[in-house]
mmCIF file of C-alpha atoms in Angstrom:
data_model
loop_
_atom_site.group_PDB
_atom_site.id
_atom_site.type_symbol
_atom_site.label_atom_id
_atom_site.label_comp_id
_atom_site.label_asym_id
_atom_site.label_seq_id
_atom_site.Cartn_x
_atom_site.Cartn_y
_atom_site.Cartn_z
ATOM 1 C CA UNK A 69 0.043 0.077 0.236
ATOM 2 C CA UNK A 70 2.645 2.594 0.676
ATOM 3 C CA UNK A 71 4.344 1.494 -2.060
ATOM 4 C CA UNK A 72 1.227 2.282 -4.237
ATOM 5 C CA UNK A 73 0.580 5.699 -1.700
ATOM 6 C CA UNK A 74 4.913 6.754 -3.221
ATOM 7 C CA UNK A 75 4.299 5.630 -7.029
ATOM 8 C CA UNK A 76 1.136 7.966 -7.385
ATOM 9 C CA UNK A 77 3.084 11.250 -4.926
ATOM 10 C CA UNK A 78 5.794 10.688 -8.084
ATOM 11 C CA UNK A 79 3.435 10.464 -10.675
ATOM 12 C CA UNK A 80 1.553 13.908 -9.122
ATOM 13 C CA UNK A 81 5.133 15.542 -8.845
ATOM 14 C CA UNK A 82 6.176 14.390 -12.148
ATOM 15 C CA UNK A 83 3.190 16.190 -13.554
ATOM 16 C CA UNK A 84 3.863 18.847 -11.634
ATOM 17 C CA UNK A 85 7.221 19.502 -12.797
ATOM 18 C CA UNK A 86 6.306 19.192 -16.633
ATOM 19 C CA UNK A 87 3.454 21.749 -15.884
ATOM 20 C CA UNK A 88 5.853 24.252 -14.254
ATOM 21 C CA UNK A 89 8.543 23.987 -17.448
ATOM 22 C CA UNK A 90 5.090 24.032 -19.851
ATOM 23 C CA UNK A 91 4.531 27.288 -17.954
ATOM 24 C CA UNK A 92 8.037 28.372 -18.490
ATOM 25 C CA UNK A 93 8.612 27.910 -21.805
ATOM 26 C CA UNK A 94 5.627 29.570 -23.169
ATOM 27 C CA UNK A 95 6.620 33.081 -20.448
ATOM 28 C CA UNK A 96 9.828 32.785 -22.287
ATOM 29 C CA UNK A 97 8.342 32.746 -26.256
ATOM 30 C CA UNK A 98 6.040 35.696 -25.280
ATOM 31 C CA UNK A 99 8.836 38.040 -23.766
ATOM 32 C CA UNK A 100 10.988 36.669 -26.769
ATOM 33 C CA UNK A 101 7.900 37.810 -28.644
ATOM 34 C CA UNK A 102 7.606 41.067 -26.899
ATOM 35 C CA UNK A 103 10.906 41.893 -27.141
ATOM 36 C CA UNK A 104 10.765 41.150 -30.987
ATOM 37 C CA UNK A 105 7.759 43.710 -31.243
ATOM 38 C CA UNK A 106 9.770 46.488 -28.732
ATOM 39 C CA UNK A 107 12.765 45.858 -31.565
ATOM 40 C CA UNK A 108 10.525 46.442 -34.547
ATOM 41 C CA UNK A 109 8.881 49.771 -33.350
ATOM 42 C CA UNK A 110 11.874 50.799 -32.161
ATOM 43 C CA UNK A 111 13.645 50.802 -35.384
ATOM 44 C CA UNK A 112 10.791 52.035 -37.371
ATOM 45 C CA UNK A 113 10.769 54.984 -34.822
ATOM 46 C CA UNK A 114 14.040 55.874 -35.371
ATOM 47 C CA UNK A 115 14.967 58.865 -38.127
ATOM 48 C CA UNK A 116 15.156 57.712 -41.822
ATOM 49 C CA UNK A 117 18.925 58.903 -42.234
ATOM 50 C CA UNK A 118 19.291 60.882 -45.476
ATOM 51 C CA UNK A 119 21.710 59.387 -47.390
ATOM 52 C CA UNK A 120 21.561 62.570 -50.176
ATOM 53 C CA UNK A 121 24.365 64.760 -50.493
ATOM 54 C CA UNK A 122 24.080 68.789 -49.183
ATOM 55 C CA UNK A 123 21.090 70.738 -50.432
ATOM 56 C CA UNK A 124 20.048 73.858 -50.918
ATOM 57 C CA UNK A 125 16.578 75.823 -50.300
ATOM 58 C CA UNK A 126 15.507 77.845 -53.117
ATOM 59 C CA UNK A 127 12.518 80.428 -52.698
ATOM 60 C CA UNK A 128 11.145 81.770 -56.085
ATOM 61 C CA UNK A 129 8.128 83.881 -56.936
ATOM 62 C CA UNK A 130 8.212 85.436 -53.715
ATOM 63 C CA UNK A 131 6.192 88.399 -53.400
ATOM 64 C CA UNK A 132 4.985 90.975 -50.318
ATOM 65 C CA UNK A 133 1.608 92.362 -50.676
ATOM 66 C CA UNK A 134 0.294 95.652 -48.361
ATOM 67 C CA UNK A 135 -3.119 95.921 -48.710
ATOM 68 C CA UNK A 136 -4.620 99.833 -47.250
ATOM 69 C CA UNK A 137 -7.673 99.851 -45.878
ATOM 70 C CA UNK A 138 -9.633 101.876 -49.129
ATOM 71 C CA UNK A 139 -6.329 101.860 -51.314
ATOM 72 C CA UNK A 140 -5.425 99.479 -53.828
ATOM 73 C CA UNK A 141 -2.670 96.990 -52.908
ATOM 74 C CA UNK A 142 0.659 97.194 -53.210
ATOM 75 C CA UNK A 143 2.794 94.112 -54.635
ATOM 76 C CA UNK A 144 6.558 93.808 -54.031
ATOM 77 C CA UNK A 145 8.574 91.251 -55.388
ATOM 78 C CA UNK A 146 11.885 90.054 -54.176
ATOM 79 C CA UNK A 147 14.297 88.077 -55.641
ATOM 80 C CA UNK A 148 15.951 85.785 -52.747
ATOM 81 C CA UNK A 149 18.367 87.092 -50.760
ATOM 82 C CA UNK A 150 18.257 90.651 -51.808
ATOM 83 C CA UNK A 151 15.479 92.662 -48.914
ATOM 84 C CA UNK A 152 13.189 94.973 -49.857
ATOM 85 C CA UNK A 153 14.195 98.759 -51.233
ATOM 86 C CA UNK A 154 12.873 100.899 -48.709
ATOM 87 C CA UNK A 155 10.107 100.044 -45.540
ATOM 88 C CA UNK A 156 7.255 99.094 -46.073
ATOM 89 C CA UNK A 157 4.483 100.864 -43.508
ATOM 90 C CA UNK A 158 1.323 99.317 -42.001
ATOM 91 C CA UNK A 159 -1.513 100.970 -40.272
ATOM 92 C CA UNK A 160 -4.475 100.246 -38.311
ATOM 93 C CA UNK A 161 -6.894 97.912 -40.909
ATOM 94 C CA UNK A 162 -4.125 97.272 -43.061
ATOM 95 C CA UNK A 163 -3.438 93.308 -44.284
ATOM 96 C CA UNK A 164 -0.106 92.385 -45.223
ATOM 97 C CA UNK A 165 0.288 88.864 -47.576
ATOM 98 C CA UNK A 166 3.540 87.118 -48.220
ATOM 99 C CA UNK A 167 3.524 84.112 -50.476
ATOM 100 C CA UNK A 168 6.837 82.573 -52.016
ATOM 101 C CA UNK A 169 7.600 78.940 -53.858
ATOM 102 C CA UNK A 170 9.967 76.946 -51.988
ATOM 103 C CA UNK A 171 12.278 73.477 -54.330
ATOM 104 C CA UNK A 172 15.224 72.125 -52.593
ATOM 105 C CA UNK A 173 18.275 71.876 -55.136
ATOM 106 C CA UNK A 174 20.902 69.539 -55.072
ATOM 107 C CA UNK A 175 24.195 70.512 -54.890
ATOM 108 C CA UNK A 176 25.612 71.291 -58.434
ATOM 109 C CA UNK A 177 22.760 71.152 -60.238
ATOM 110 C CA UNK A 178 19.915 74.092 -61.296
ATOM 111 C CA UNK A 179 16.932 72.678 -60.654
ATOM 112 C CA UNK A 180 15.583 70.996 -57.542
ATOM 113 C CA UNK A 181 12.244 69.986 -56.985
ATOM 114 C CA UNK A 182 9.501 71.051 -54.954
ATOM 115 C CA UNK A 183 9.990 71.142 -50.606
ATOM 116 C CA UNK A 184 7.199 71.499 -48.087
ATOM 117 C CA UNK A 185 9.079 73.170 -45.192
ATOM 118 C CA UNK A 186 8.756 71.593 -42.502
ATOM 119 C CA UNK A 187 8.559 75.072 -40.182
ATOM 120 C CA UNK A 188 8.474 78.065 -41.596
ATOM 121 C CA UNK A 189 7.876 80.778 -39.935
ATOM 122 C CA UNK A 190 7.794 84.683 -40.234
ATOM 123 C CA UNK A 191 9.556 87.316 -37.177
ATOM 124 C CA UNK A 192 8.913 90.380 -36.391
ATOM 125 C CA UNK A 193 12.047 91.767 -34.445
ATOM 126 C CA UNK A 194 11.602 95.646 -32.521
ATOM 127 C CA UNK A 195 14.273 97.630 -33.949
ATOM 128 C CA UNK A 196 14.702 99.202 -30.500
ATOM 129 C CA UNK A 197 14.544 95.768 -28.911
ATOM 130 C CA UNK A 198 15.825 97.525 -25.137
ATOM 131 C CA UNK A 199 12.486 99.479 -25.409
ATOM 132 C CA UNK A 200 10.581 96.191 -26.117
ATOM 133 C CA UNK A 201 7.847 95.197 -23.518
ATOM 134 C CA UNK A 202 6.109 92.456 -25.307
ATOM 135 C CA UNK A 203 9.623 91.226 -27.813
ATOM 136 C CA UNK A 204 8.851 89.286 -30.919
ATOM 137 C CA UNK A 205 5.921 89.019 -32.377
ATOM 138 C CA UNK A 206 5.871 85.077 -35.017
ATOM 139 C CA UNK A 207 4.002 83.630 -36.712
ATOM 140 C CA UNK A 208 3.204 80.754 -38.752
ATOM 141 C CA UNK A 209 3.380 80.191 -42.755
ATOM 142 C CA UNK A 210 0.724 78.169 -43.984
ATOM 143 C CA UNK A 211 2.388 75.829 -46.972
ATOM 144 C CA UNK A 212 0.794 73.056 -49.796
ATOM 145 C CA UNK A 213 2.721 69.610 -50.461
ATOM 146 C CA UNK A 214 3.772 71.718 -54.191
ATOM 147 C CA UNK A 215 6.106 74.383 -52.015
ATOM 148 C CA UNK A 216 3.690 76.991 -51.952
ATOM 149 C CA UNK A 217 4.110 79.254 -48.722
ATOM 150 C CA UNK A 218 1.797 82.132 -47.707
ATOM 151 C CA UNK A 219 0.621 84.057 -44.562
ATOM 152 C CA UNK A 220 -1.828 86.541 -44.546
ATOM 153 C CA UNK A 221 -1.914 88.836 -41.363
ATOM 154 C CA UNK A 222 -4.823 91.231 -40.755
ATOM 155 C CA UNK A 223 -2.712 94.354 -38.391
ATOM 156 C CA UNK A 224 -5.800 95.219 -36.075
ATOM 157 C CA UNK A 225 -5.457 91.285 -34.999
ATOM 158 C CA UNK A 226 -2.120 92.711 -33.355
ATOM 159 C CA UNK A 227 -3.183 95.704 -32.307
ATOM 160 C CA UNK A 228 -2.760 95.442 -28.769
ATOM 161 C CA UNK A 229 1.074 94.217 -29.649
ATOM 162 C CA UNK A 230 1.852 97.148 -32.401
ATOM 163 C CA UNK A 231 0.010 99.436 -30.145
ATOM 164 C CA UNK A 232 2.297 99.093 -27.367
ATOM 165 C CA UNK A 233 6.004 99.465 -29.493
ATOM 166 C CA UNK A 234 4.733 101.128 -32.745
ATOM 167 C CA UNK A 235 8.076 101.848 -34.454
ATOM 168 C CA UNK A 236 10.231 100.053 -37.068
ATOM 169 C CA UNK A 237 10.106 96.693 -37.124
ATOM 170 C CA UNK A 238 13.083 93.979 -38.619
ATOM 171 C CA UNK A 239 11.159 91.313 -40.371
ATOM 172 C CA UNK A 240 13.021 88.169 -41.270
ATOM 173 C CA UNK A 241 11.453 84.524 -42.800
ATOM 174 C CA UNK A 242 12.086 81.160 -40.853
ATOM 175 C CA UNK A 243 12.366 78.094 -42.608
ATOM 176 C CA UNK A 244 14.200 74.441 -41.944
ATOM 177 C CA UNK A 245 13.953 71.113 -43.314
ATOM 178 C CA UNK A 246 14.615 67.604 -41.517
ATOM 179 C CA UNK A 247 18.173 66.182 -43.732
ATOM 180 C CA UNK A 248 21.048 67.869 -45.111
ATOM 181 C CA UNK A 249 19.516 71.179 -45.887
ATOM 182 C CA UNK A 250 20.848 74.524 -44.891
ATOM 183 C CA UNK A 251 18.332 76.605 -43.185
ATOM 184 C CA UNK A 252 17.199 79.741 -44.150
ATOM 185 C CA UNK A 253 16.673 82.833 -42.797
ATOM 186 C CA UNK A 254 15.830 85.679 -45.055
ATOM 187 C CA UNK A 255 15.934 89.259 -43.801
ATOM 188 C CA UNK A 256 12.819 90.951 -45.873
ATOM 189 C CA UNK A 257 13.628 94.634 -44.617
ATOM 190 C CA UNK A 258 12.059 96.799 -41.898
ATOM 191 C CA UNK A 259 8.271 97.330 -41.503
ATOM 192 C CA UNK A 260 7.194 100.791 -40.007
ATOM 193 C CA UNK A 261 4.127 100.553 -38.143
ATOM 194 C CA UNK A 262 1.999 103.369 -37.732
ATOM 195 C CA UNK A 263 -0.573 102.705 -35.206
ATOM 196 C CA UNK A 264 -1.114 104.797 -32.183
ATOM 197 C CA UNK A 265 0.840 104.682 -28.904
ATOM 198 C CA UNK A 266 -1.357 102.660 -26.105
ATOM 199 C CA UNK A 267 -2.452 104.267 -23.464
ATOM 200 C CA UNK A 268 -0.564 103.953 -20.384
ATOM 201 C CA UNK A 269 -3.672 105.507 -17.888
ATOM 202 C CA UNK A 270 -5.570 103.227 -19.602
ATOM 203 C CA UNK A 271 -6.537 100.536 -16.411
ATOM 204 C CA UNK A 272 -6.432 97.188 -19.010
ATOM 205 C CA UNK A 273 -3.388 98.415 -20.366
ATOM 206 C CA UNK A 274 -1.562 98.266 -17.166
ATOM 207 C CA UNK A 275 -2.767 95.593 -15.697
ATOM 208 C CA UNK A 276 -1.661 93.924 -18.950
ATOM 209 C CA UNK A 277 1.915 94.979 -18.965
ATOM 210 C CA UNK A 278 2.525 94.390 -15.053
ATOM 211 C CA UNK A 279 1.399 90.709 -16.678
ATOM 212 C CA UNK A 280 3.755 90.319 -19.187
ATOM 213 C CA UNK A 281 6.470 92.121 -16.804
ATOM 214 C CA UNK A 282 5.795 89.098 -14.379
ATOM 215 C CA UNK A 283 5.782 86.628 -17.060
ATOM 216 C CA UNK A 284 9.384 87.303 -18.302
ATOM 217 C CA UNK A 285 10.327 87.888 -14.809
ATOM 218 C CA UNK A 286 9.584 84.257 -14.446
ATOM 219 C CA UNK A 287 11.399 83.302 -18.042
ATOM 220 C CA UNK A 288 14.669 85.207 -17.086
ATOM 221 C CA UNK A 289 16.607 86.533 -20.035
ATOM 222 C CA UNK A 290 16.209 84.639 -23.226
ATOM 223 C CA UNK A 291 19.544 83.281 -23.217
ATOM 224 C CA UNK A 292 19.817 81.928 -20.232
ATOM 225 C CA UNK A 293 19.206 78.609 -21.659
ATOM 226 C CA UNK A 294 21.869 78.513 -23.603
ATOM 227 C CA UNK A 295 24.584 79.593 -20.876
ATOM 228 C CA UNK A 296 26.950 76.680 -19.579
ATOM 229 C CA UNK A 297 25.433 75.711 -16.497
ATOM 230 C CA UNK A 298 28.554 74.997 -13.406
ATOM 231 C CA UNK A 299 29.957 71.262 -13.490
ATOM 232 C CA UNK A 300 28.473 68.725 -11.383
ATOM 233 C CA UNK A 301 31.115 66.715 -9.787
ATOM 234 C CA UNK A 302 30.076 63.352 -8.032
ATOM 235 C CA UNK A 303 31.787 62.360 -4.770
ATOM 236 C CA UNK A 304 31.711 58.772 -4.766
ATOM 237 C CA UNK A 305 32.357 57.726 -0.847
ATOM 238 C CA UNK A 306 34.449 54.788 0.225
ATOM 239 C CA UNK A 307 33.568 50.785 0.509
ATOM 240 C CA UNK A 308 32.598 50.172 3.553
ATOM 241 C CA UNK A 309 34.897 48.384 5.584
ATOM 242 C CA UNK A 310 34.771 44.042 6.368
ATOM 243 C CA UNK A 311 34.567 42.321 9.521
ATOM 244 C CA UNK A 312 37.326 40.937 11.014
ATOM 245 C CA UNK A 313 37.133 37.498 10.166
ATOM 246 C CA UNK A 314 37.136 36.041 13.860
ATOM 247 C CA UNK A 315 34.112 38.009 14.192
ATOM 248 C CA UNK A 316 32.370 36.473 10.843
ATOM 249 C CA UNK A 317 33.276 32.800 11.950
ATOM 250 C CA UNK A 318 31.884 33.579 15.670
ATOM 251 C CA UNK A 319 29.099 34.625 14.220
ATOM 252 C CA UNK A 320 28.836 31.122 11.782
ATOM 253 C CA UNK A 321 29.264 29.083 15.097
ATOM 254 C CA UNK A 322 26.709 31.030 16.833
ATOM 255 C CA UNK A 323 24.297 30.252 14.181
ATOM 256 C CA UNK A 324 25.571 26.628 13.909
ATOM 257 C CA UNK A 325 25.161 26.184 17.301
ATOM 258 C CA UNK A 326 21.760 25.063 17.931
ATOM 259 C CA UNK A 327 22.357 21.988 15.659
ATOM 260 C CA UNK A 328 25.514 20.754 17.964
ATOM 261 C CA UNK A 329 22.807 21.508 21.270
ATOM 262 C CA UNK A 330 20.305 19.024 19.406
ATOM 263 C CA UNK A 331 22.740 15.798 18.342
ATOM 264 C CA UNK A 332 23.366 16.346 21.854
ATOM 265 C CA UNK A 333 20.086 16.095 23.297
ATOM 266 C CA UNK A 334 19.376 13.747 21.204
ATOM 267 C CA UNK A 335 22.210 11.439 22.494
ATOM 268 C CA UNK A 336 21.599 12.393 26.323
ATOM 269 C CA UNK A 337 17.383 11.655 25.904
ATOM 270 C CA UNK A 338 18.226 8.230 24.424
ATOM 271 C CA UNK A 339 18.101 7.908 20.493
ATOM 272 C CA UNK A 340 18.289 4.736 19.196
ATOM 273 C CA UNK A 341 19.274 4.231 15.773
ATOM 274 C CA UNK A 342 17.329 1.351 16.070
ATOM 275 C CA UNK A 343 14.154 2.518 15.992
ATOM 276 C CA UNK A 344 14.734 3.869 12.494
ATOM 277 C CA UNK A 345 12.498 2.344 9.929
ATOM 278 C CA UNK A 346 13.701 -1.197 8.352
ATOM 279 C CA UNK A 347 11.080 -0.903 4.996
ATOM 280 C CA UNK A 348 12.743 0.637 2.236
ATOM 281 C CA UNK A 349 9.751 2.100 1.207
ATOM 282 C CA UNK A 350 9.413 3.642 5.181
ATOM 283 C CA UNK A 351 13.165 4.384 5.101
ATOM 284 C CA UNK A 352 12.726 6.690 1.542
ATOM 285 C CA UNK A 353 9.570 8.629 3.379
ATOM 286 C CA UNK A 354 11.467 9.775 5.977
ATOM 287 C CA UNK A 355 14.590 10.430 4.289
ATOM 288 C CA UNK A 356 12.568 12.620 1.583
ATOM 289 C CA UNK A 357 10.704 13.571 4.453
ATOM 290 C CA UNK A 358 13.885 15.405 6.009
ATOM 291 C CA UNK A 359 15.067 16.183 3.102
ATOM 292 C CA UNK A 360 12.297 18.360 1.961
ATOM 293 C CA UNK A 361 12.624 20.212 5.095
ATOM 294 C CA UNK A 362 16.493 21.070 5.095
ATOM 295 C CA UNK A 363 15.069 22.187 1.355
ATOM 296 C CA UNK A 364 12.445 24.795 2.609
ATOM 297 C CA UNK A 365 15.769 25.752 4.202
ATOM 298 C CA UNK A 366 17.950 25.931 1.127
ATOM 299 C CA UNK A 367 14.793 27.757 -0.539
ATOM 300 C CA UNK A 368 14.633 30.556 1.622
ATOM 301 C CA UNK A 369 18.745 31.072 1.709
ATOM 302 C CA UNK A 370 17.750 31.289 -2.113
ATOM 303 C CA UNK A 371 15.396 33.611 -2.176
ATOM 304 C CA UNK A 372 17.250 36.166 0.559
ATOM 305 C CA UNK A 373 20.821 35.949 -2.066
ATOM 306 C CA UNK A 374 19.577 35.846 -5.779
ATOM 307 C CA UNK A 375 15.622 34.321 -6.392
ATOM 308 C CA UNK A 376 12.578 36.351 -7.310
ATOM 309 C CA UNK A 377 9.192 35.678 -4.999
ATOM 310 C CA UNK A 378 7.269 34.031 -7.398
ATOM 311 C CA UNK A 379 10.753 31.791 -8.457
ATOM 312 C CA UNK A 380 10.710 30.917 -4.247
ATOM 313 C CA UNK A 381 6.594 30.387 -5.073
ATOM 314 C CA UNK A 382 7.101 28.007 -7.343
ATOM 315 C CA UNK A 383 10.065 25.880 -5.787
ATOM 316 C CA UNK A 384 7.456 26.121 -2.582
ATOM 317 C CA UNK A 385 4.704 24.552 -3.953
ATOM 318 C CA UNK A 386 7.243 21.745 -4.964
ATOM 319 C CA UNK A 387 8.459 21.273 -2.155
ATOM 320 C CA UNK A 388 5.016 21.755 -0.397
ATOM 321 C CA UNK A 389 3.493 18.475 -2.086
ATOM 322 C CA UNK A 390 6.683 16.396 -1.842
ATOM 323 C CA UNK A 391 6.380 17.203 1.682
ATOM 324 C CA UNK A 392 3.007 16.180 2.252
ATOM 325 C CA UNK A 393 2.694 13.307 0.599
ATOM 326 C CA UNK A 394 6.203 12.324 2.274
ATOM 327 C CA UNK A 395 5.221 13.333 5.472
ATOM 328 C CA UNK A 396 1.651 11.073 5.104
ATOM 329 C CA UNK A 397 4.239 8.291 4.201
ATOM 330 C CA UNK A 398 6.606 8.586 7.414
ATOM 331 C CA UNK A 399 4.163 10.145 10.134
ATOM 332 C CA UNK A 400 1.608 6.635 9.243
ATOM 333 C CA UNK A 401 5.092 4.612 9.340
ATOM 334 C CA UNK A 402 5.843 6.380 12.645
ATOM 335 C CA UNK A 403 1.723 5.795 14.156
ATOM 336 C CA UNK A 404 1.231 2.288 12.829
ATOM 337 C CA UNK A 405 4.275 0.787 14.778
ATOM 338 C CA UNK A 406 3.576 2.959 17.888
ATOM 339 C CA UNK A 407 0.602 1.140 17.483
ATOM 340 C CA UNK A 408 2.049 -2.133 16.967
ATOM 341 C CA UNK A 409 4.540 -1.660 19.580
ATOM 342 C CA UNK A 410 1.893 -1.443 22.249
ATOM 343 C CA UNK A 411 -0.435 -3.823 21.147
ATOM 344 C CA UNK A 412 2.482 -6.062 22.114
ATOM 345 C CA UNK A 413 3.045 -4.696 25.340
#
């Protein structure tokens, strides 16, 4: 009967081991697939390398149109990189329109192909930047895939900005493209903004100026982000000193002393080796049970040194099953021998 129980226990243990191995292999394959997906995603997200040679941007059909209220529009045609011949005047109610064609030309060639700029801006910078309360005005140009770029500005939409700092503005067009292409900064010239100055006694204007001054104070100077910051120096502390060898050996002796005490108490209590089971099956069950108890101690040590929680639980579950089955057989054998000895008495 004991042999049948032991065979059942071994079969159950083998099935449990097979199940754990299959689960582990499935997890590994799933992790491998996820790693492949991550690698593919990273490869797809990497920017493509521009294998073409140096290229330049070409601006053509550049026109600047100013439409005064109640008057006909005035159009100025520019040839990049030449600026306007004379300053343009912008008044309240006027509209300003810029349009041009952008092409990219390979080095050594005269003609290129239409290109849509990835970054296209028009920037109004006050000529007297020190007296400027609001700084520069930046607007984004509209673009199409065939290289057409344009922008139309209604002066009244920026009345609050221009009325606080009327006067001359230096206007630039900034263009940027990904790849081995030199960006473009095209100074268009000077624009004279003829707006009535803002009423500094107006409560709304005063509150708005105070709000902008506070915001600029929080942001700090414009060039702070491009200054070298103080070098960060890391100071690593020296390695901790190891305790003396005698202290380590003494602590190890204290940890192992209960085992010597246990053996001594067994001897004093009259431990009799003749009480060991004579049946090979029972002897195997006793040995397996005690080995499992020692295995739990080893498992706790491995959990402390290198194993993770889930790994410890998995191995502990296997040991628990073997411990329960072998312990049941071993304890049943002890109980059976005690009952048998009692009957003899």
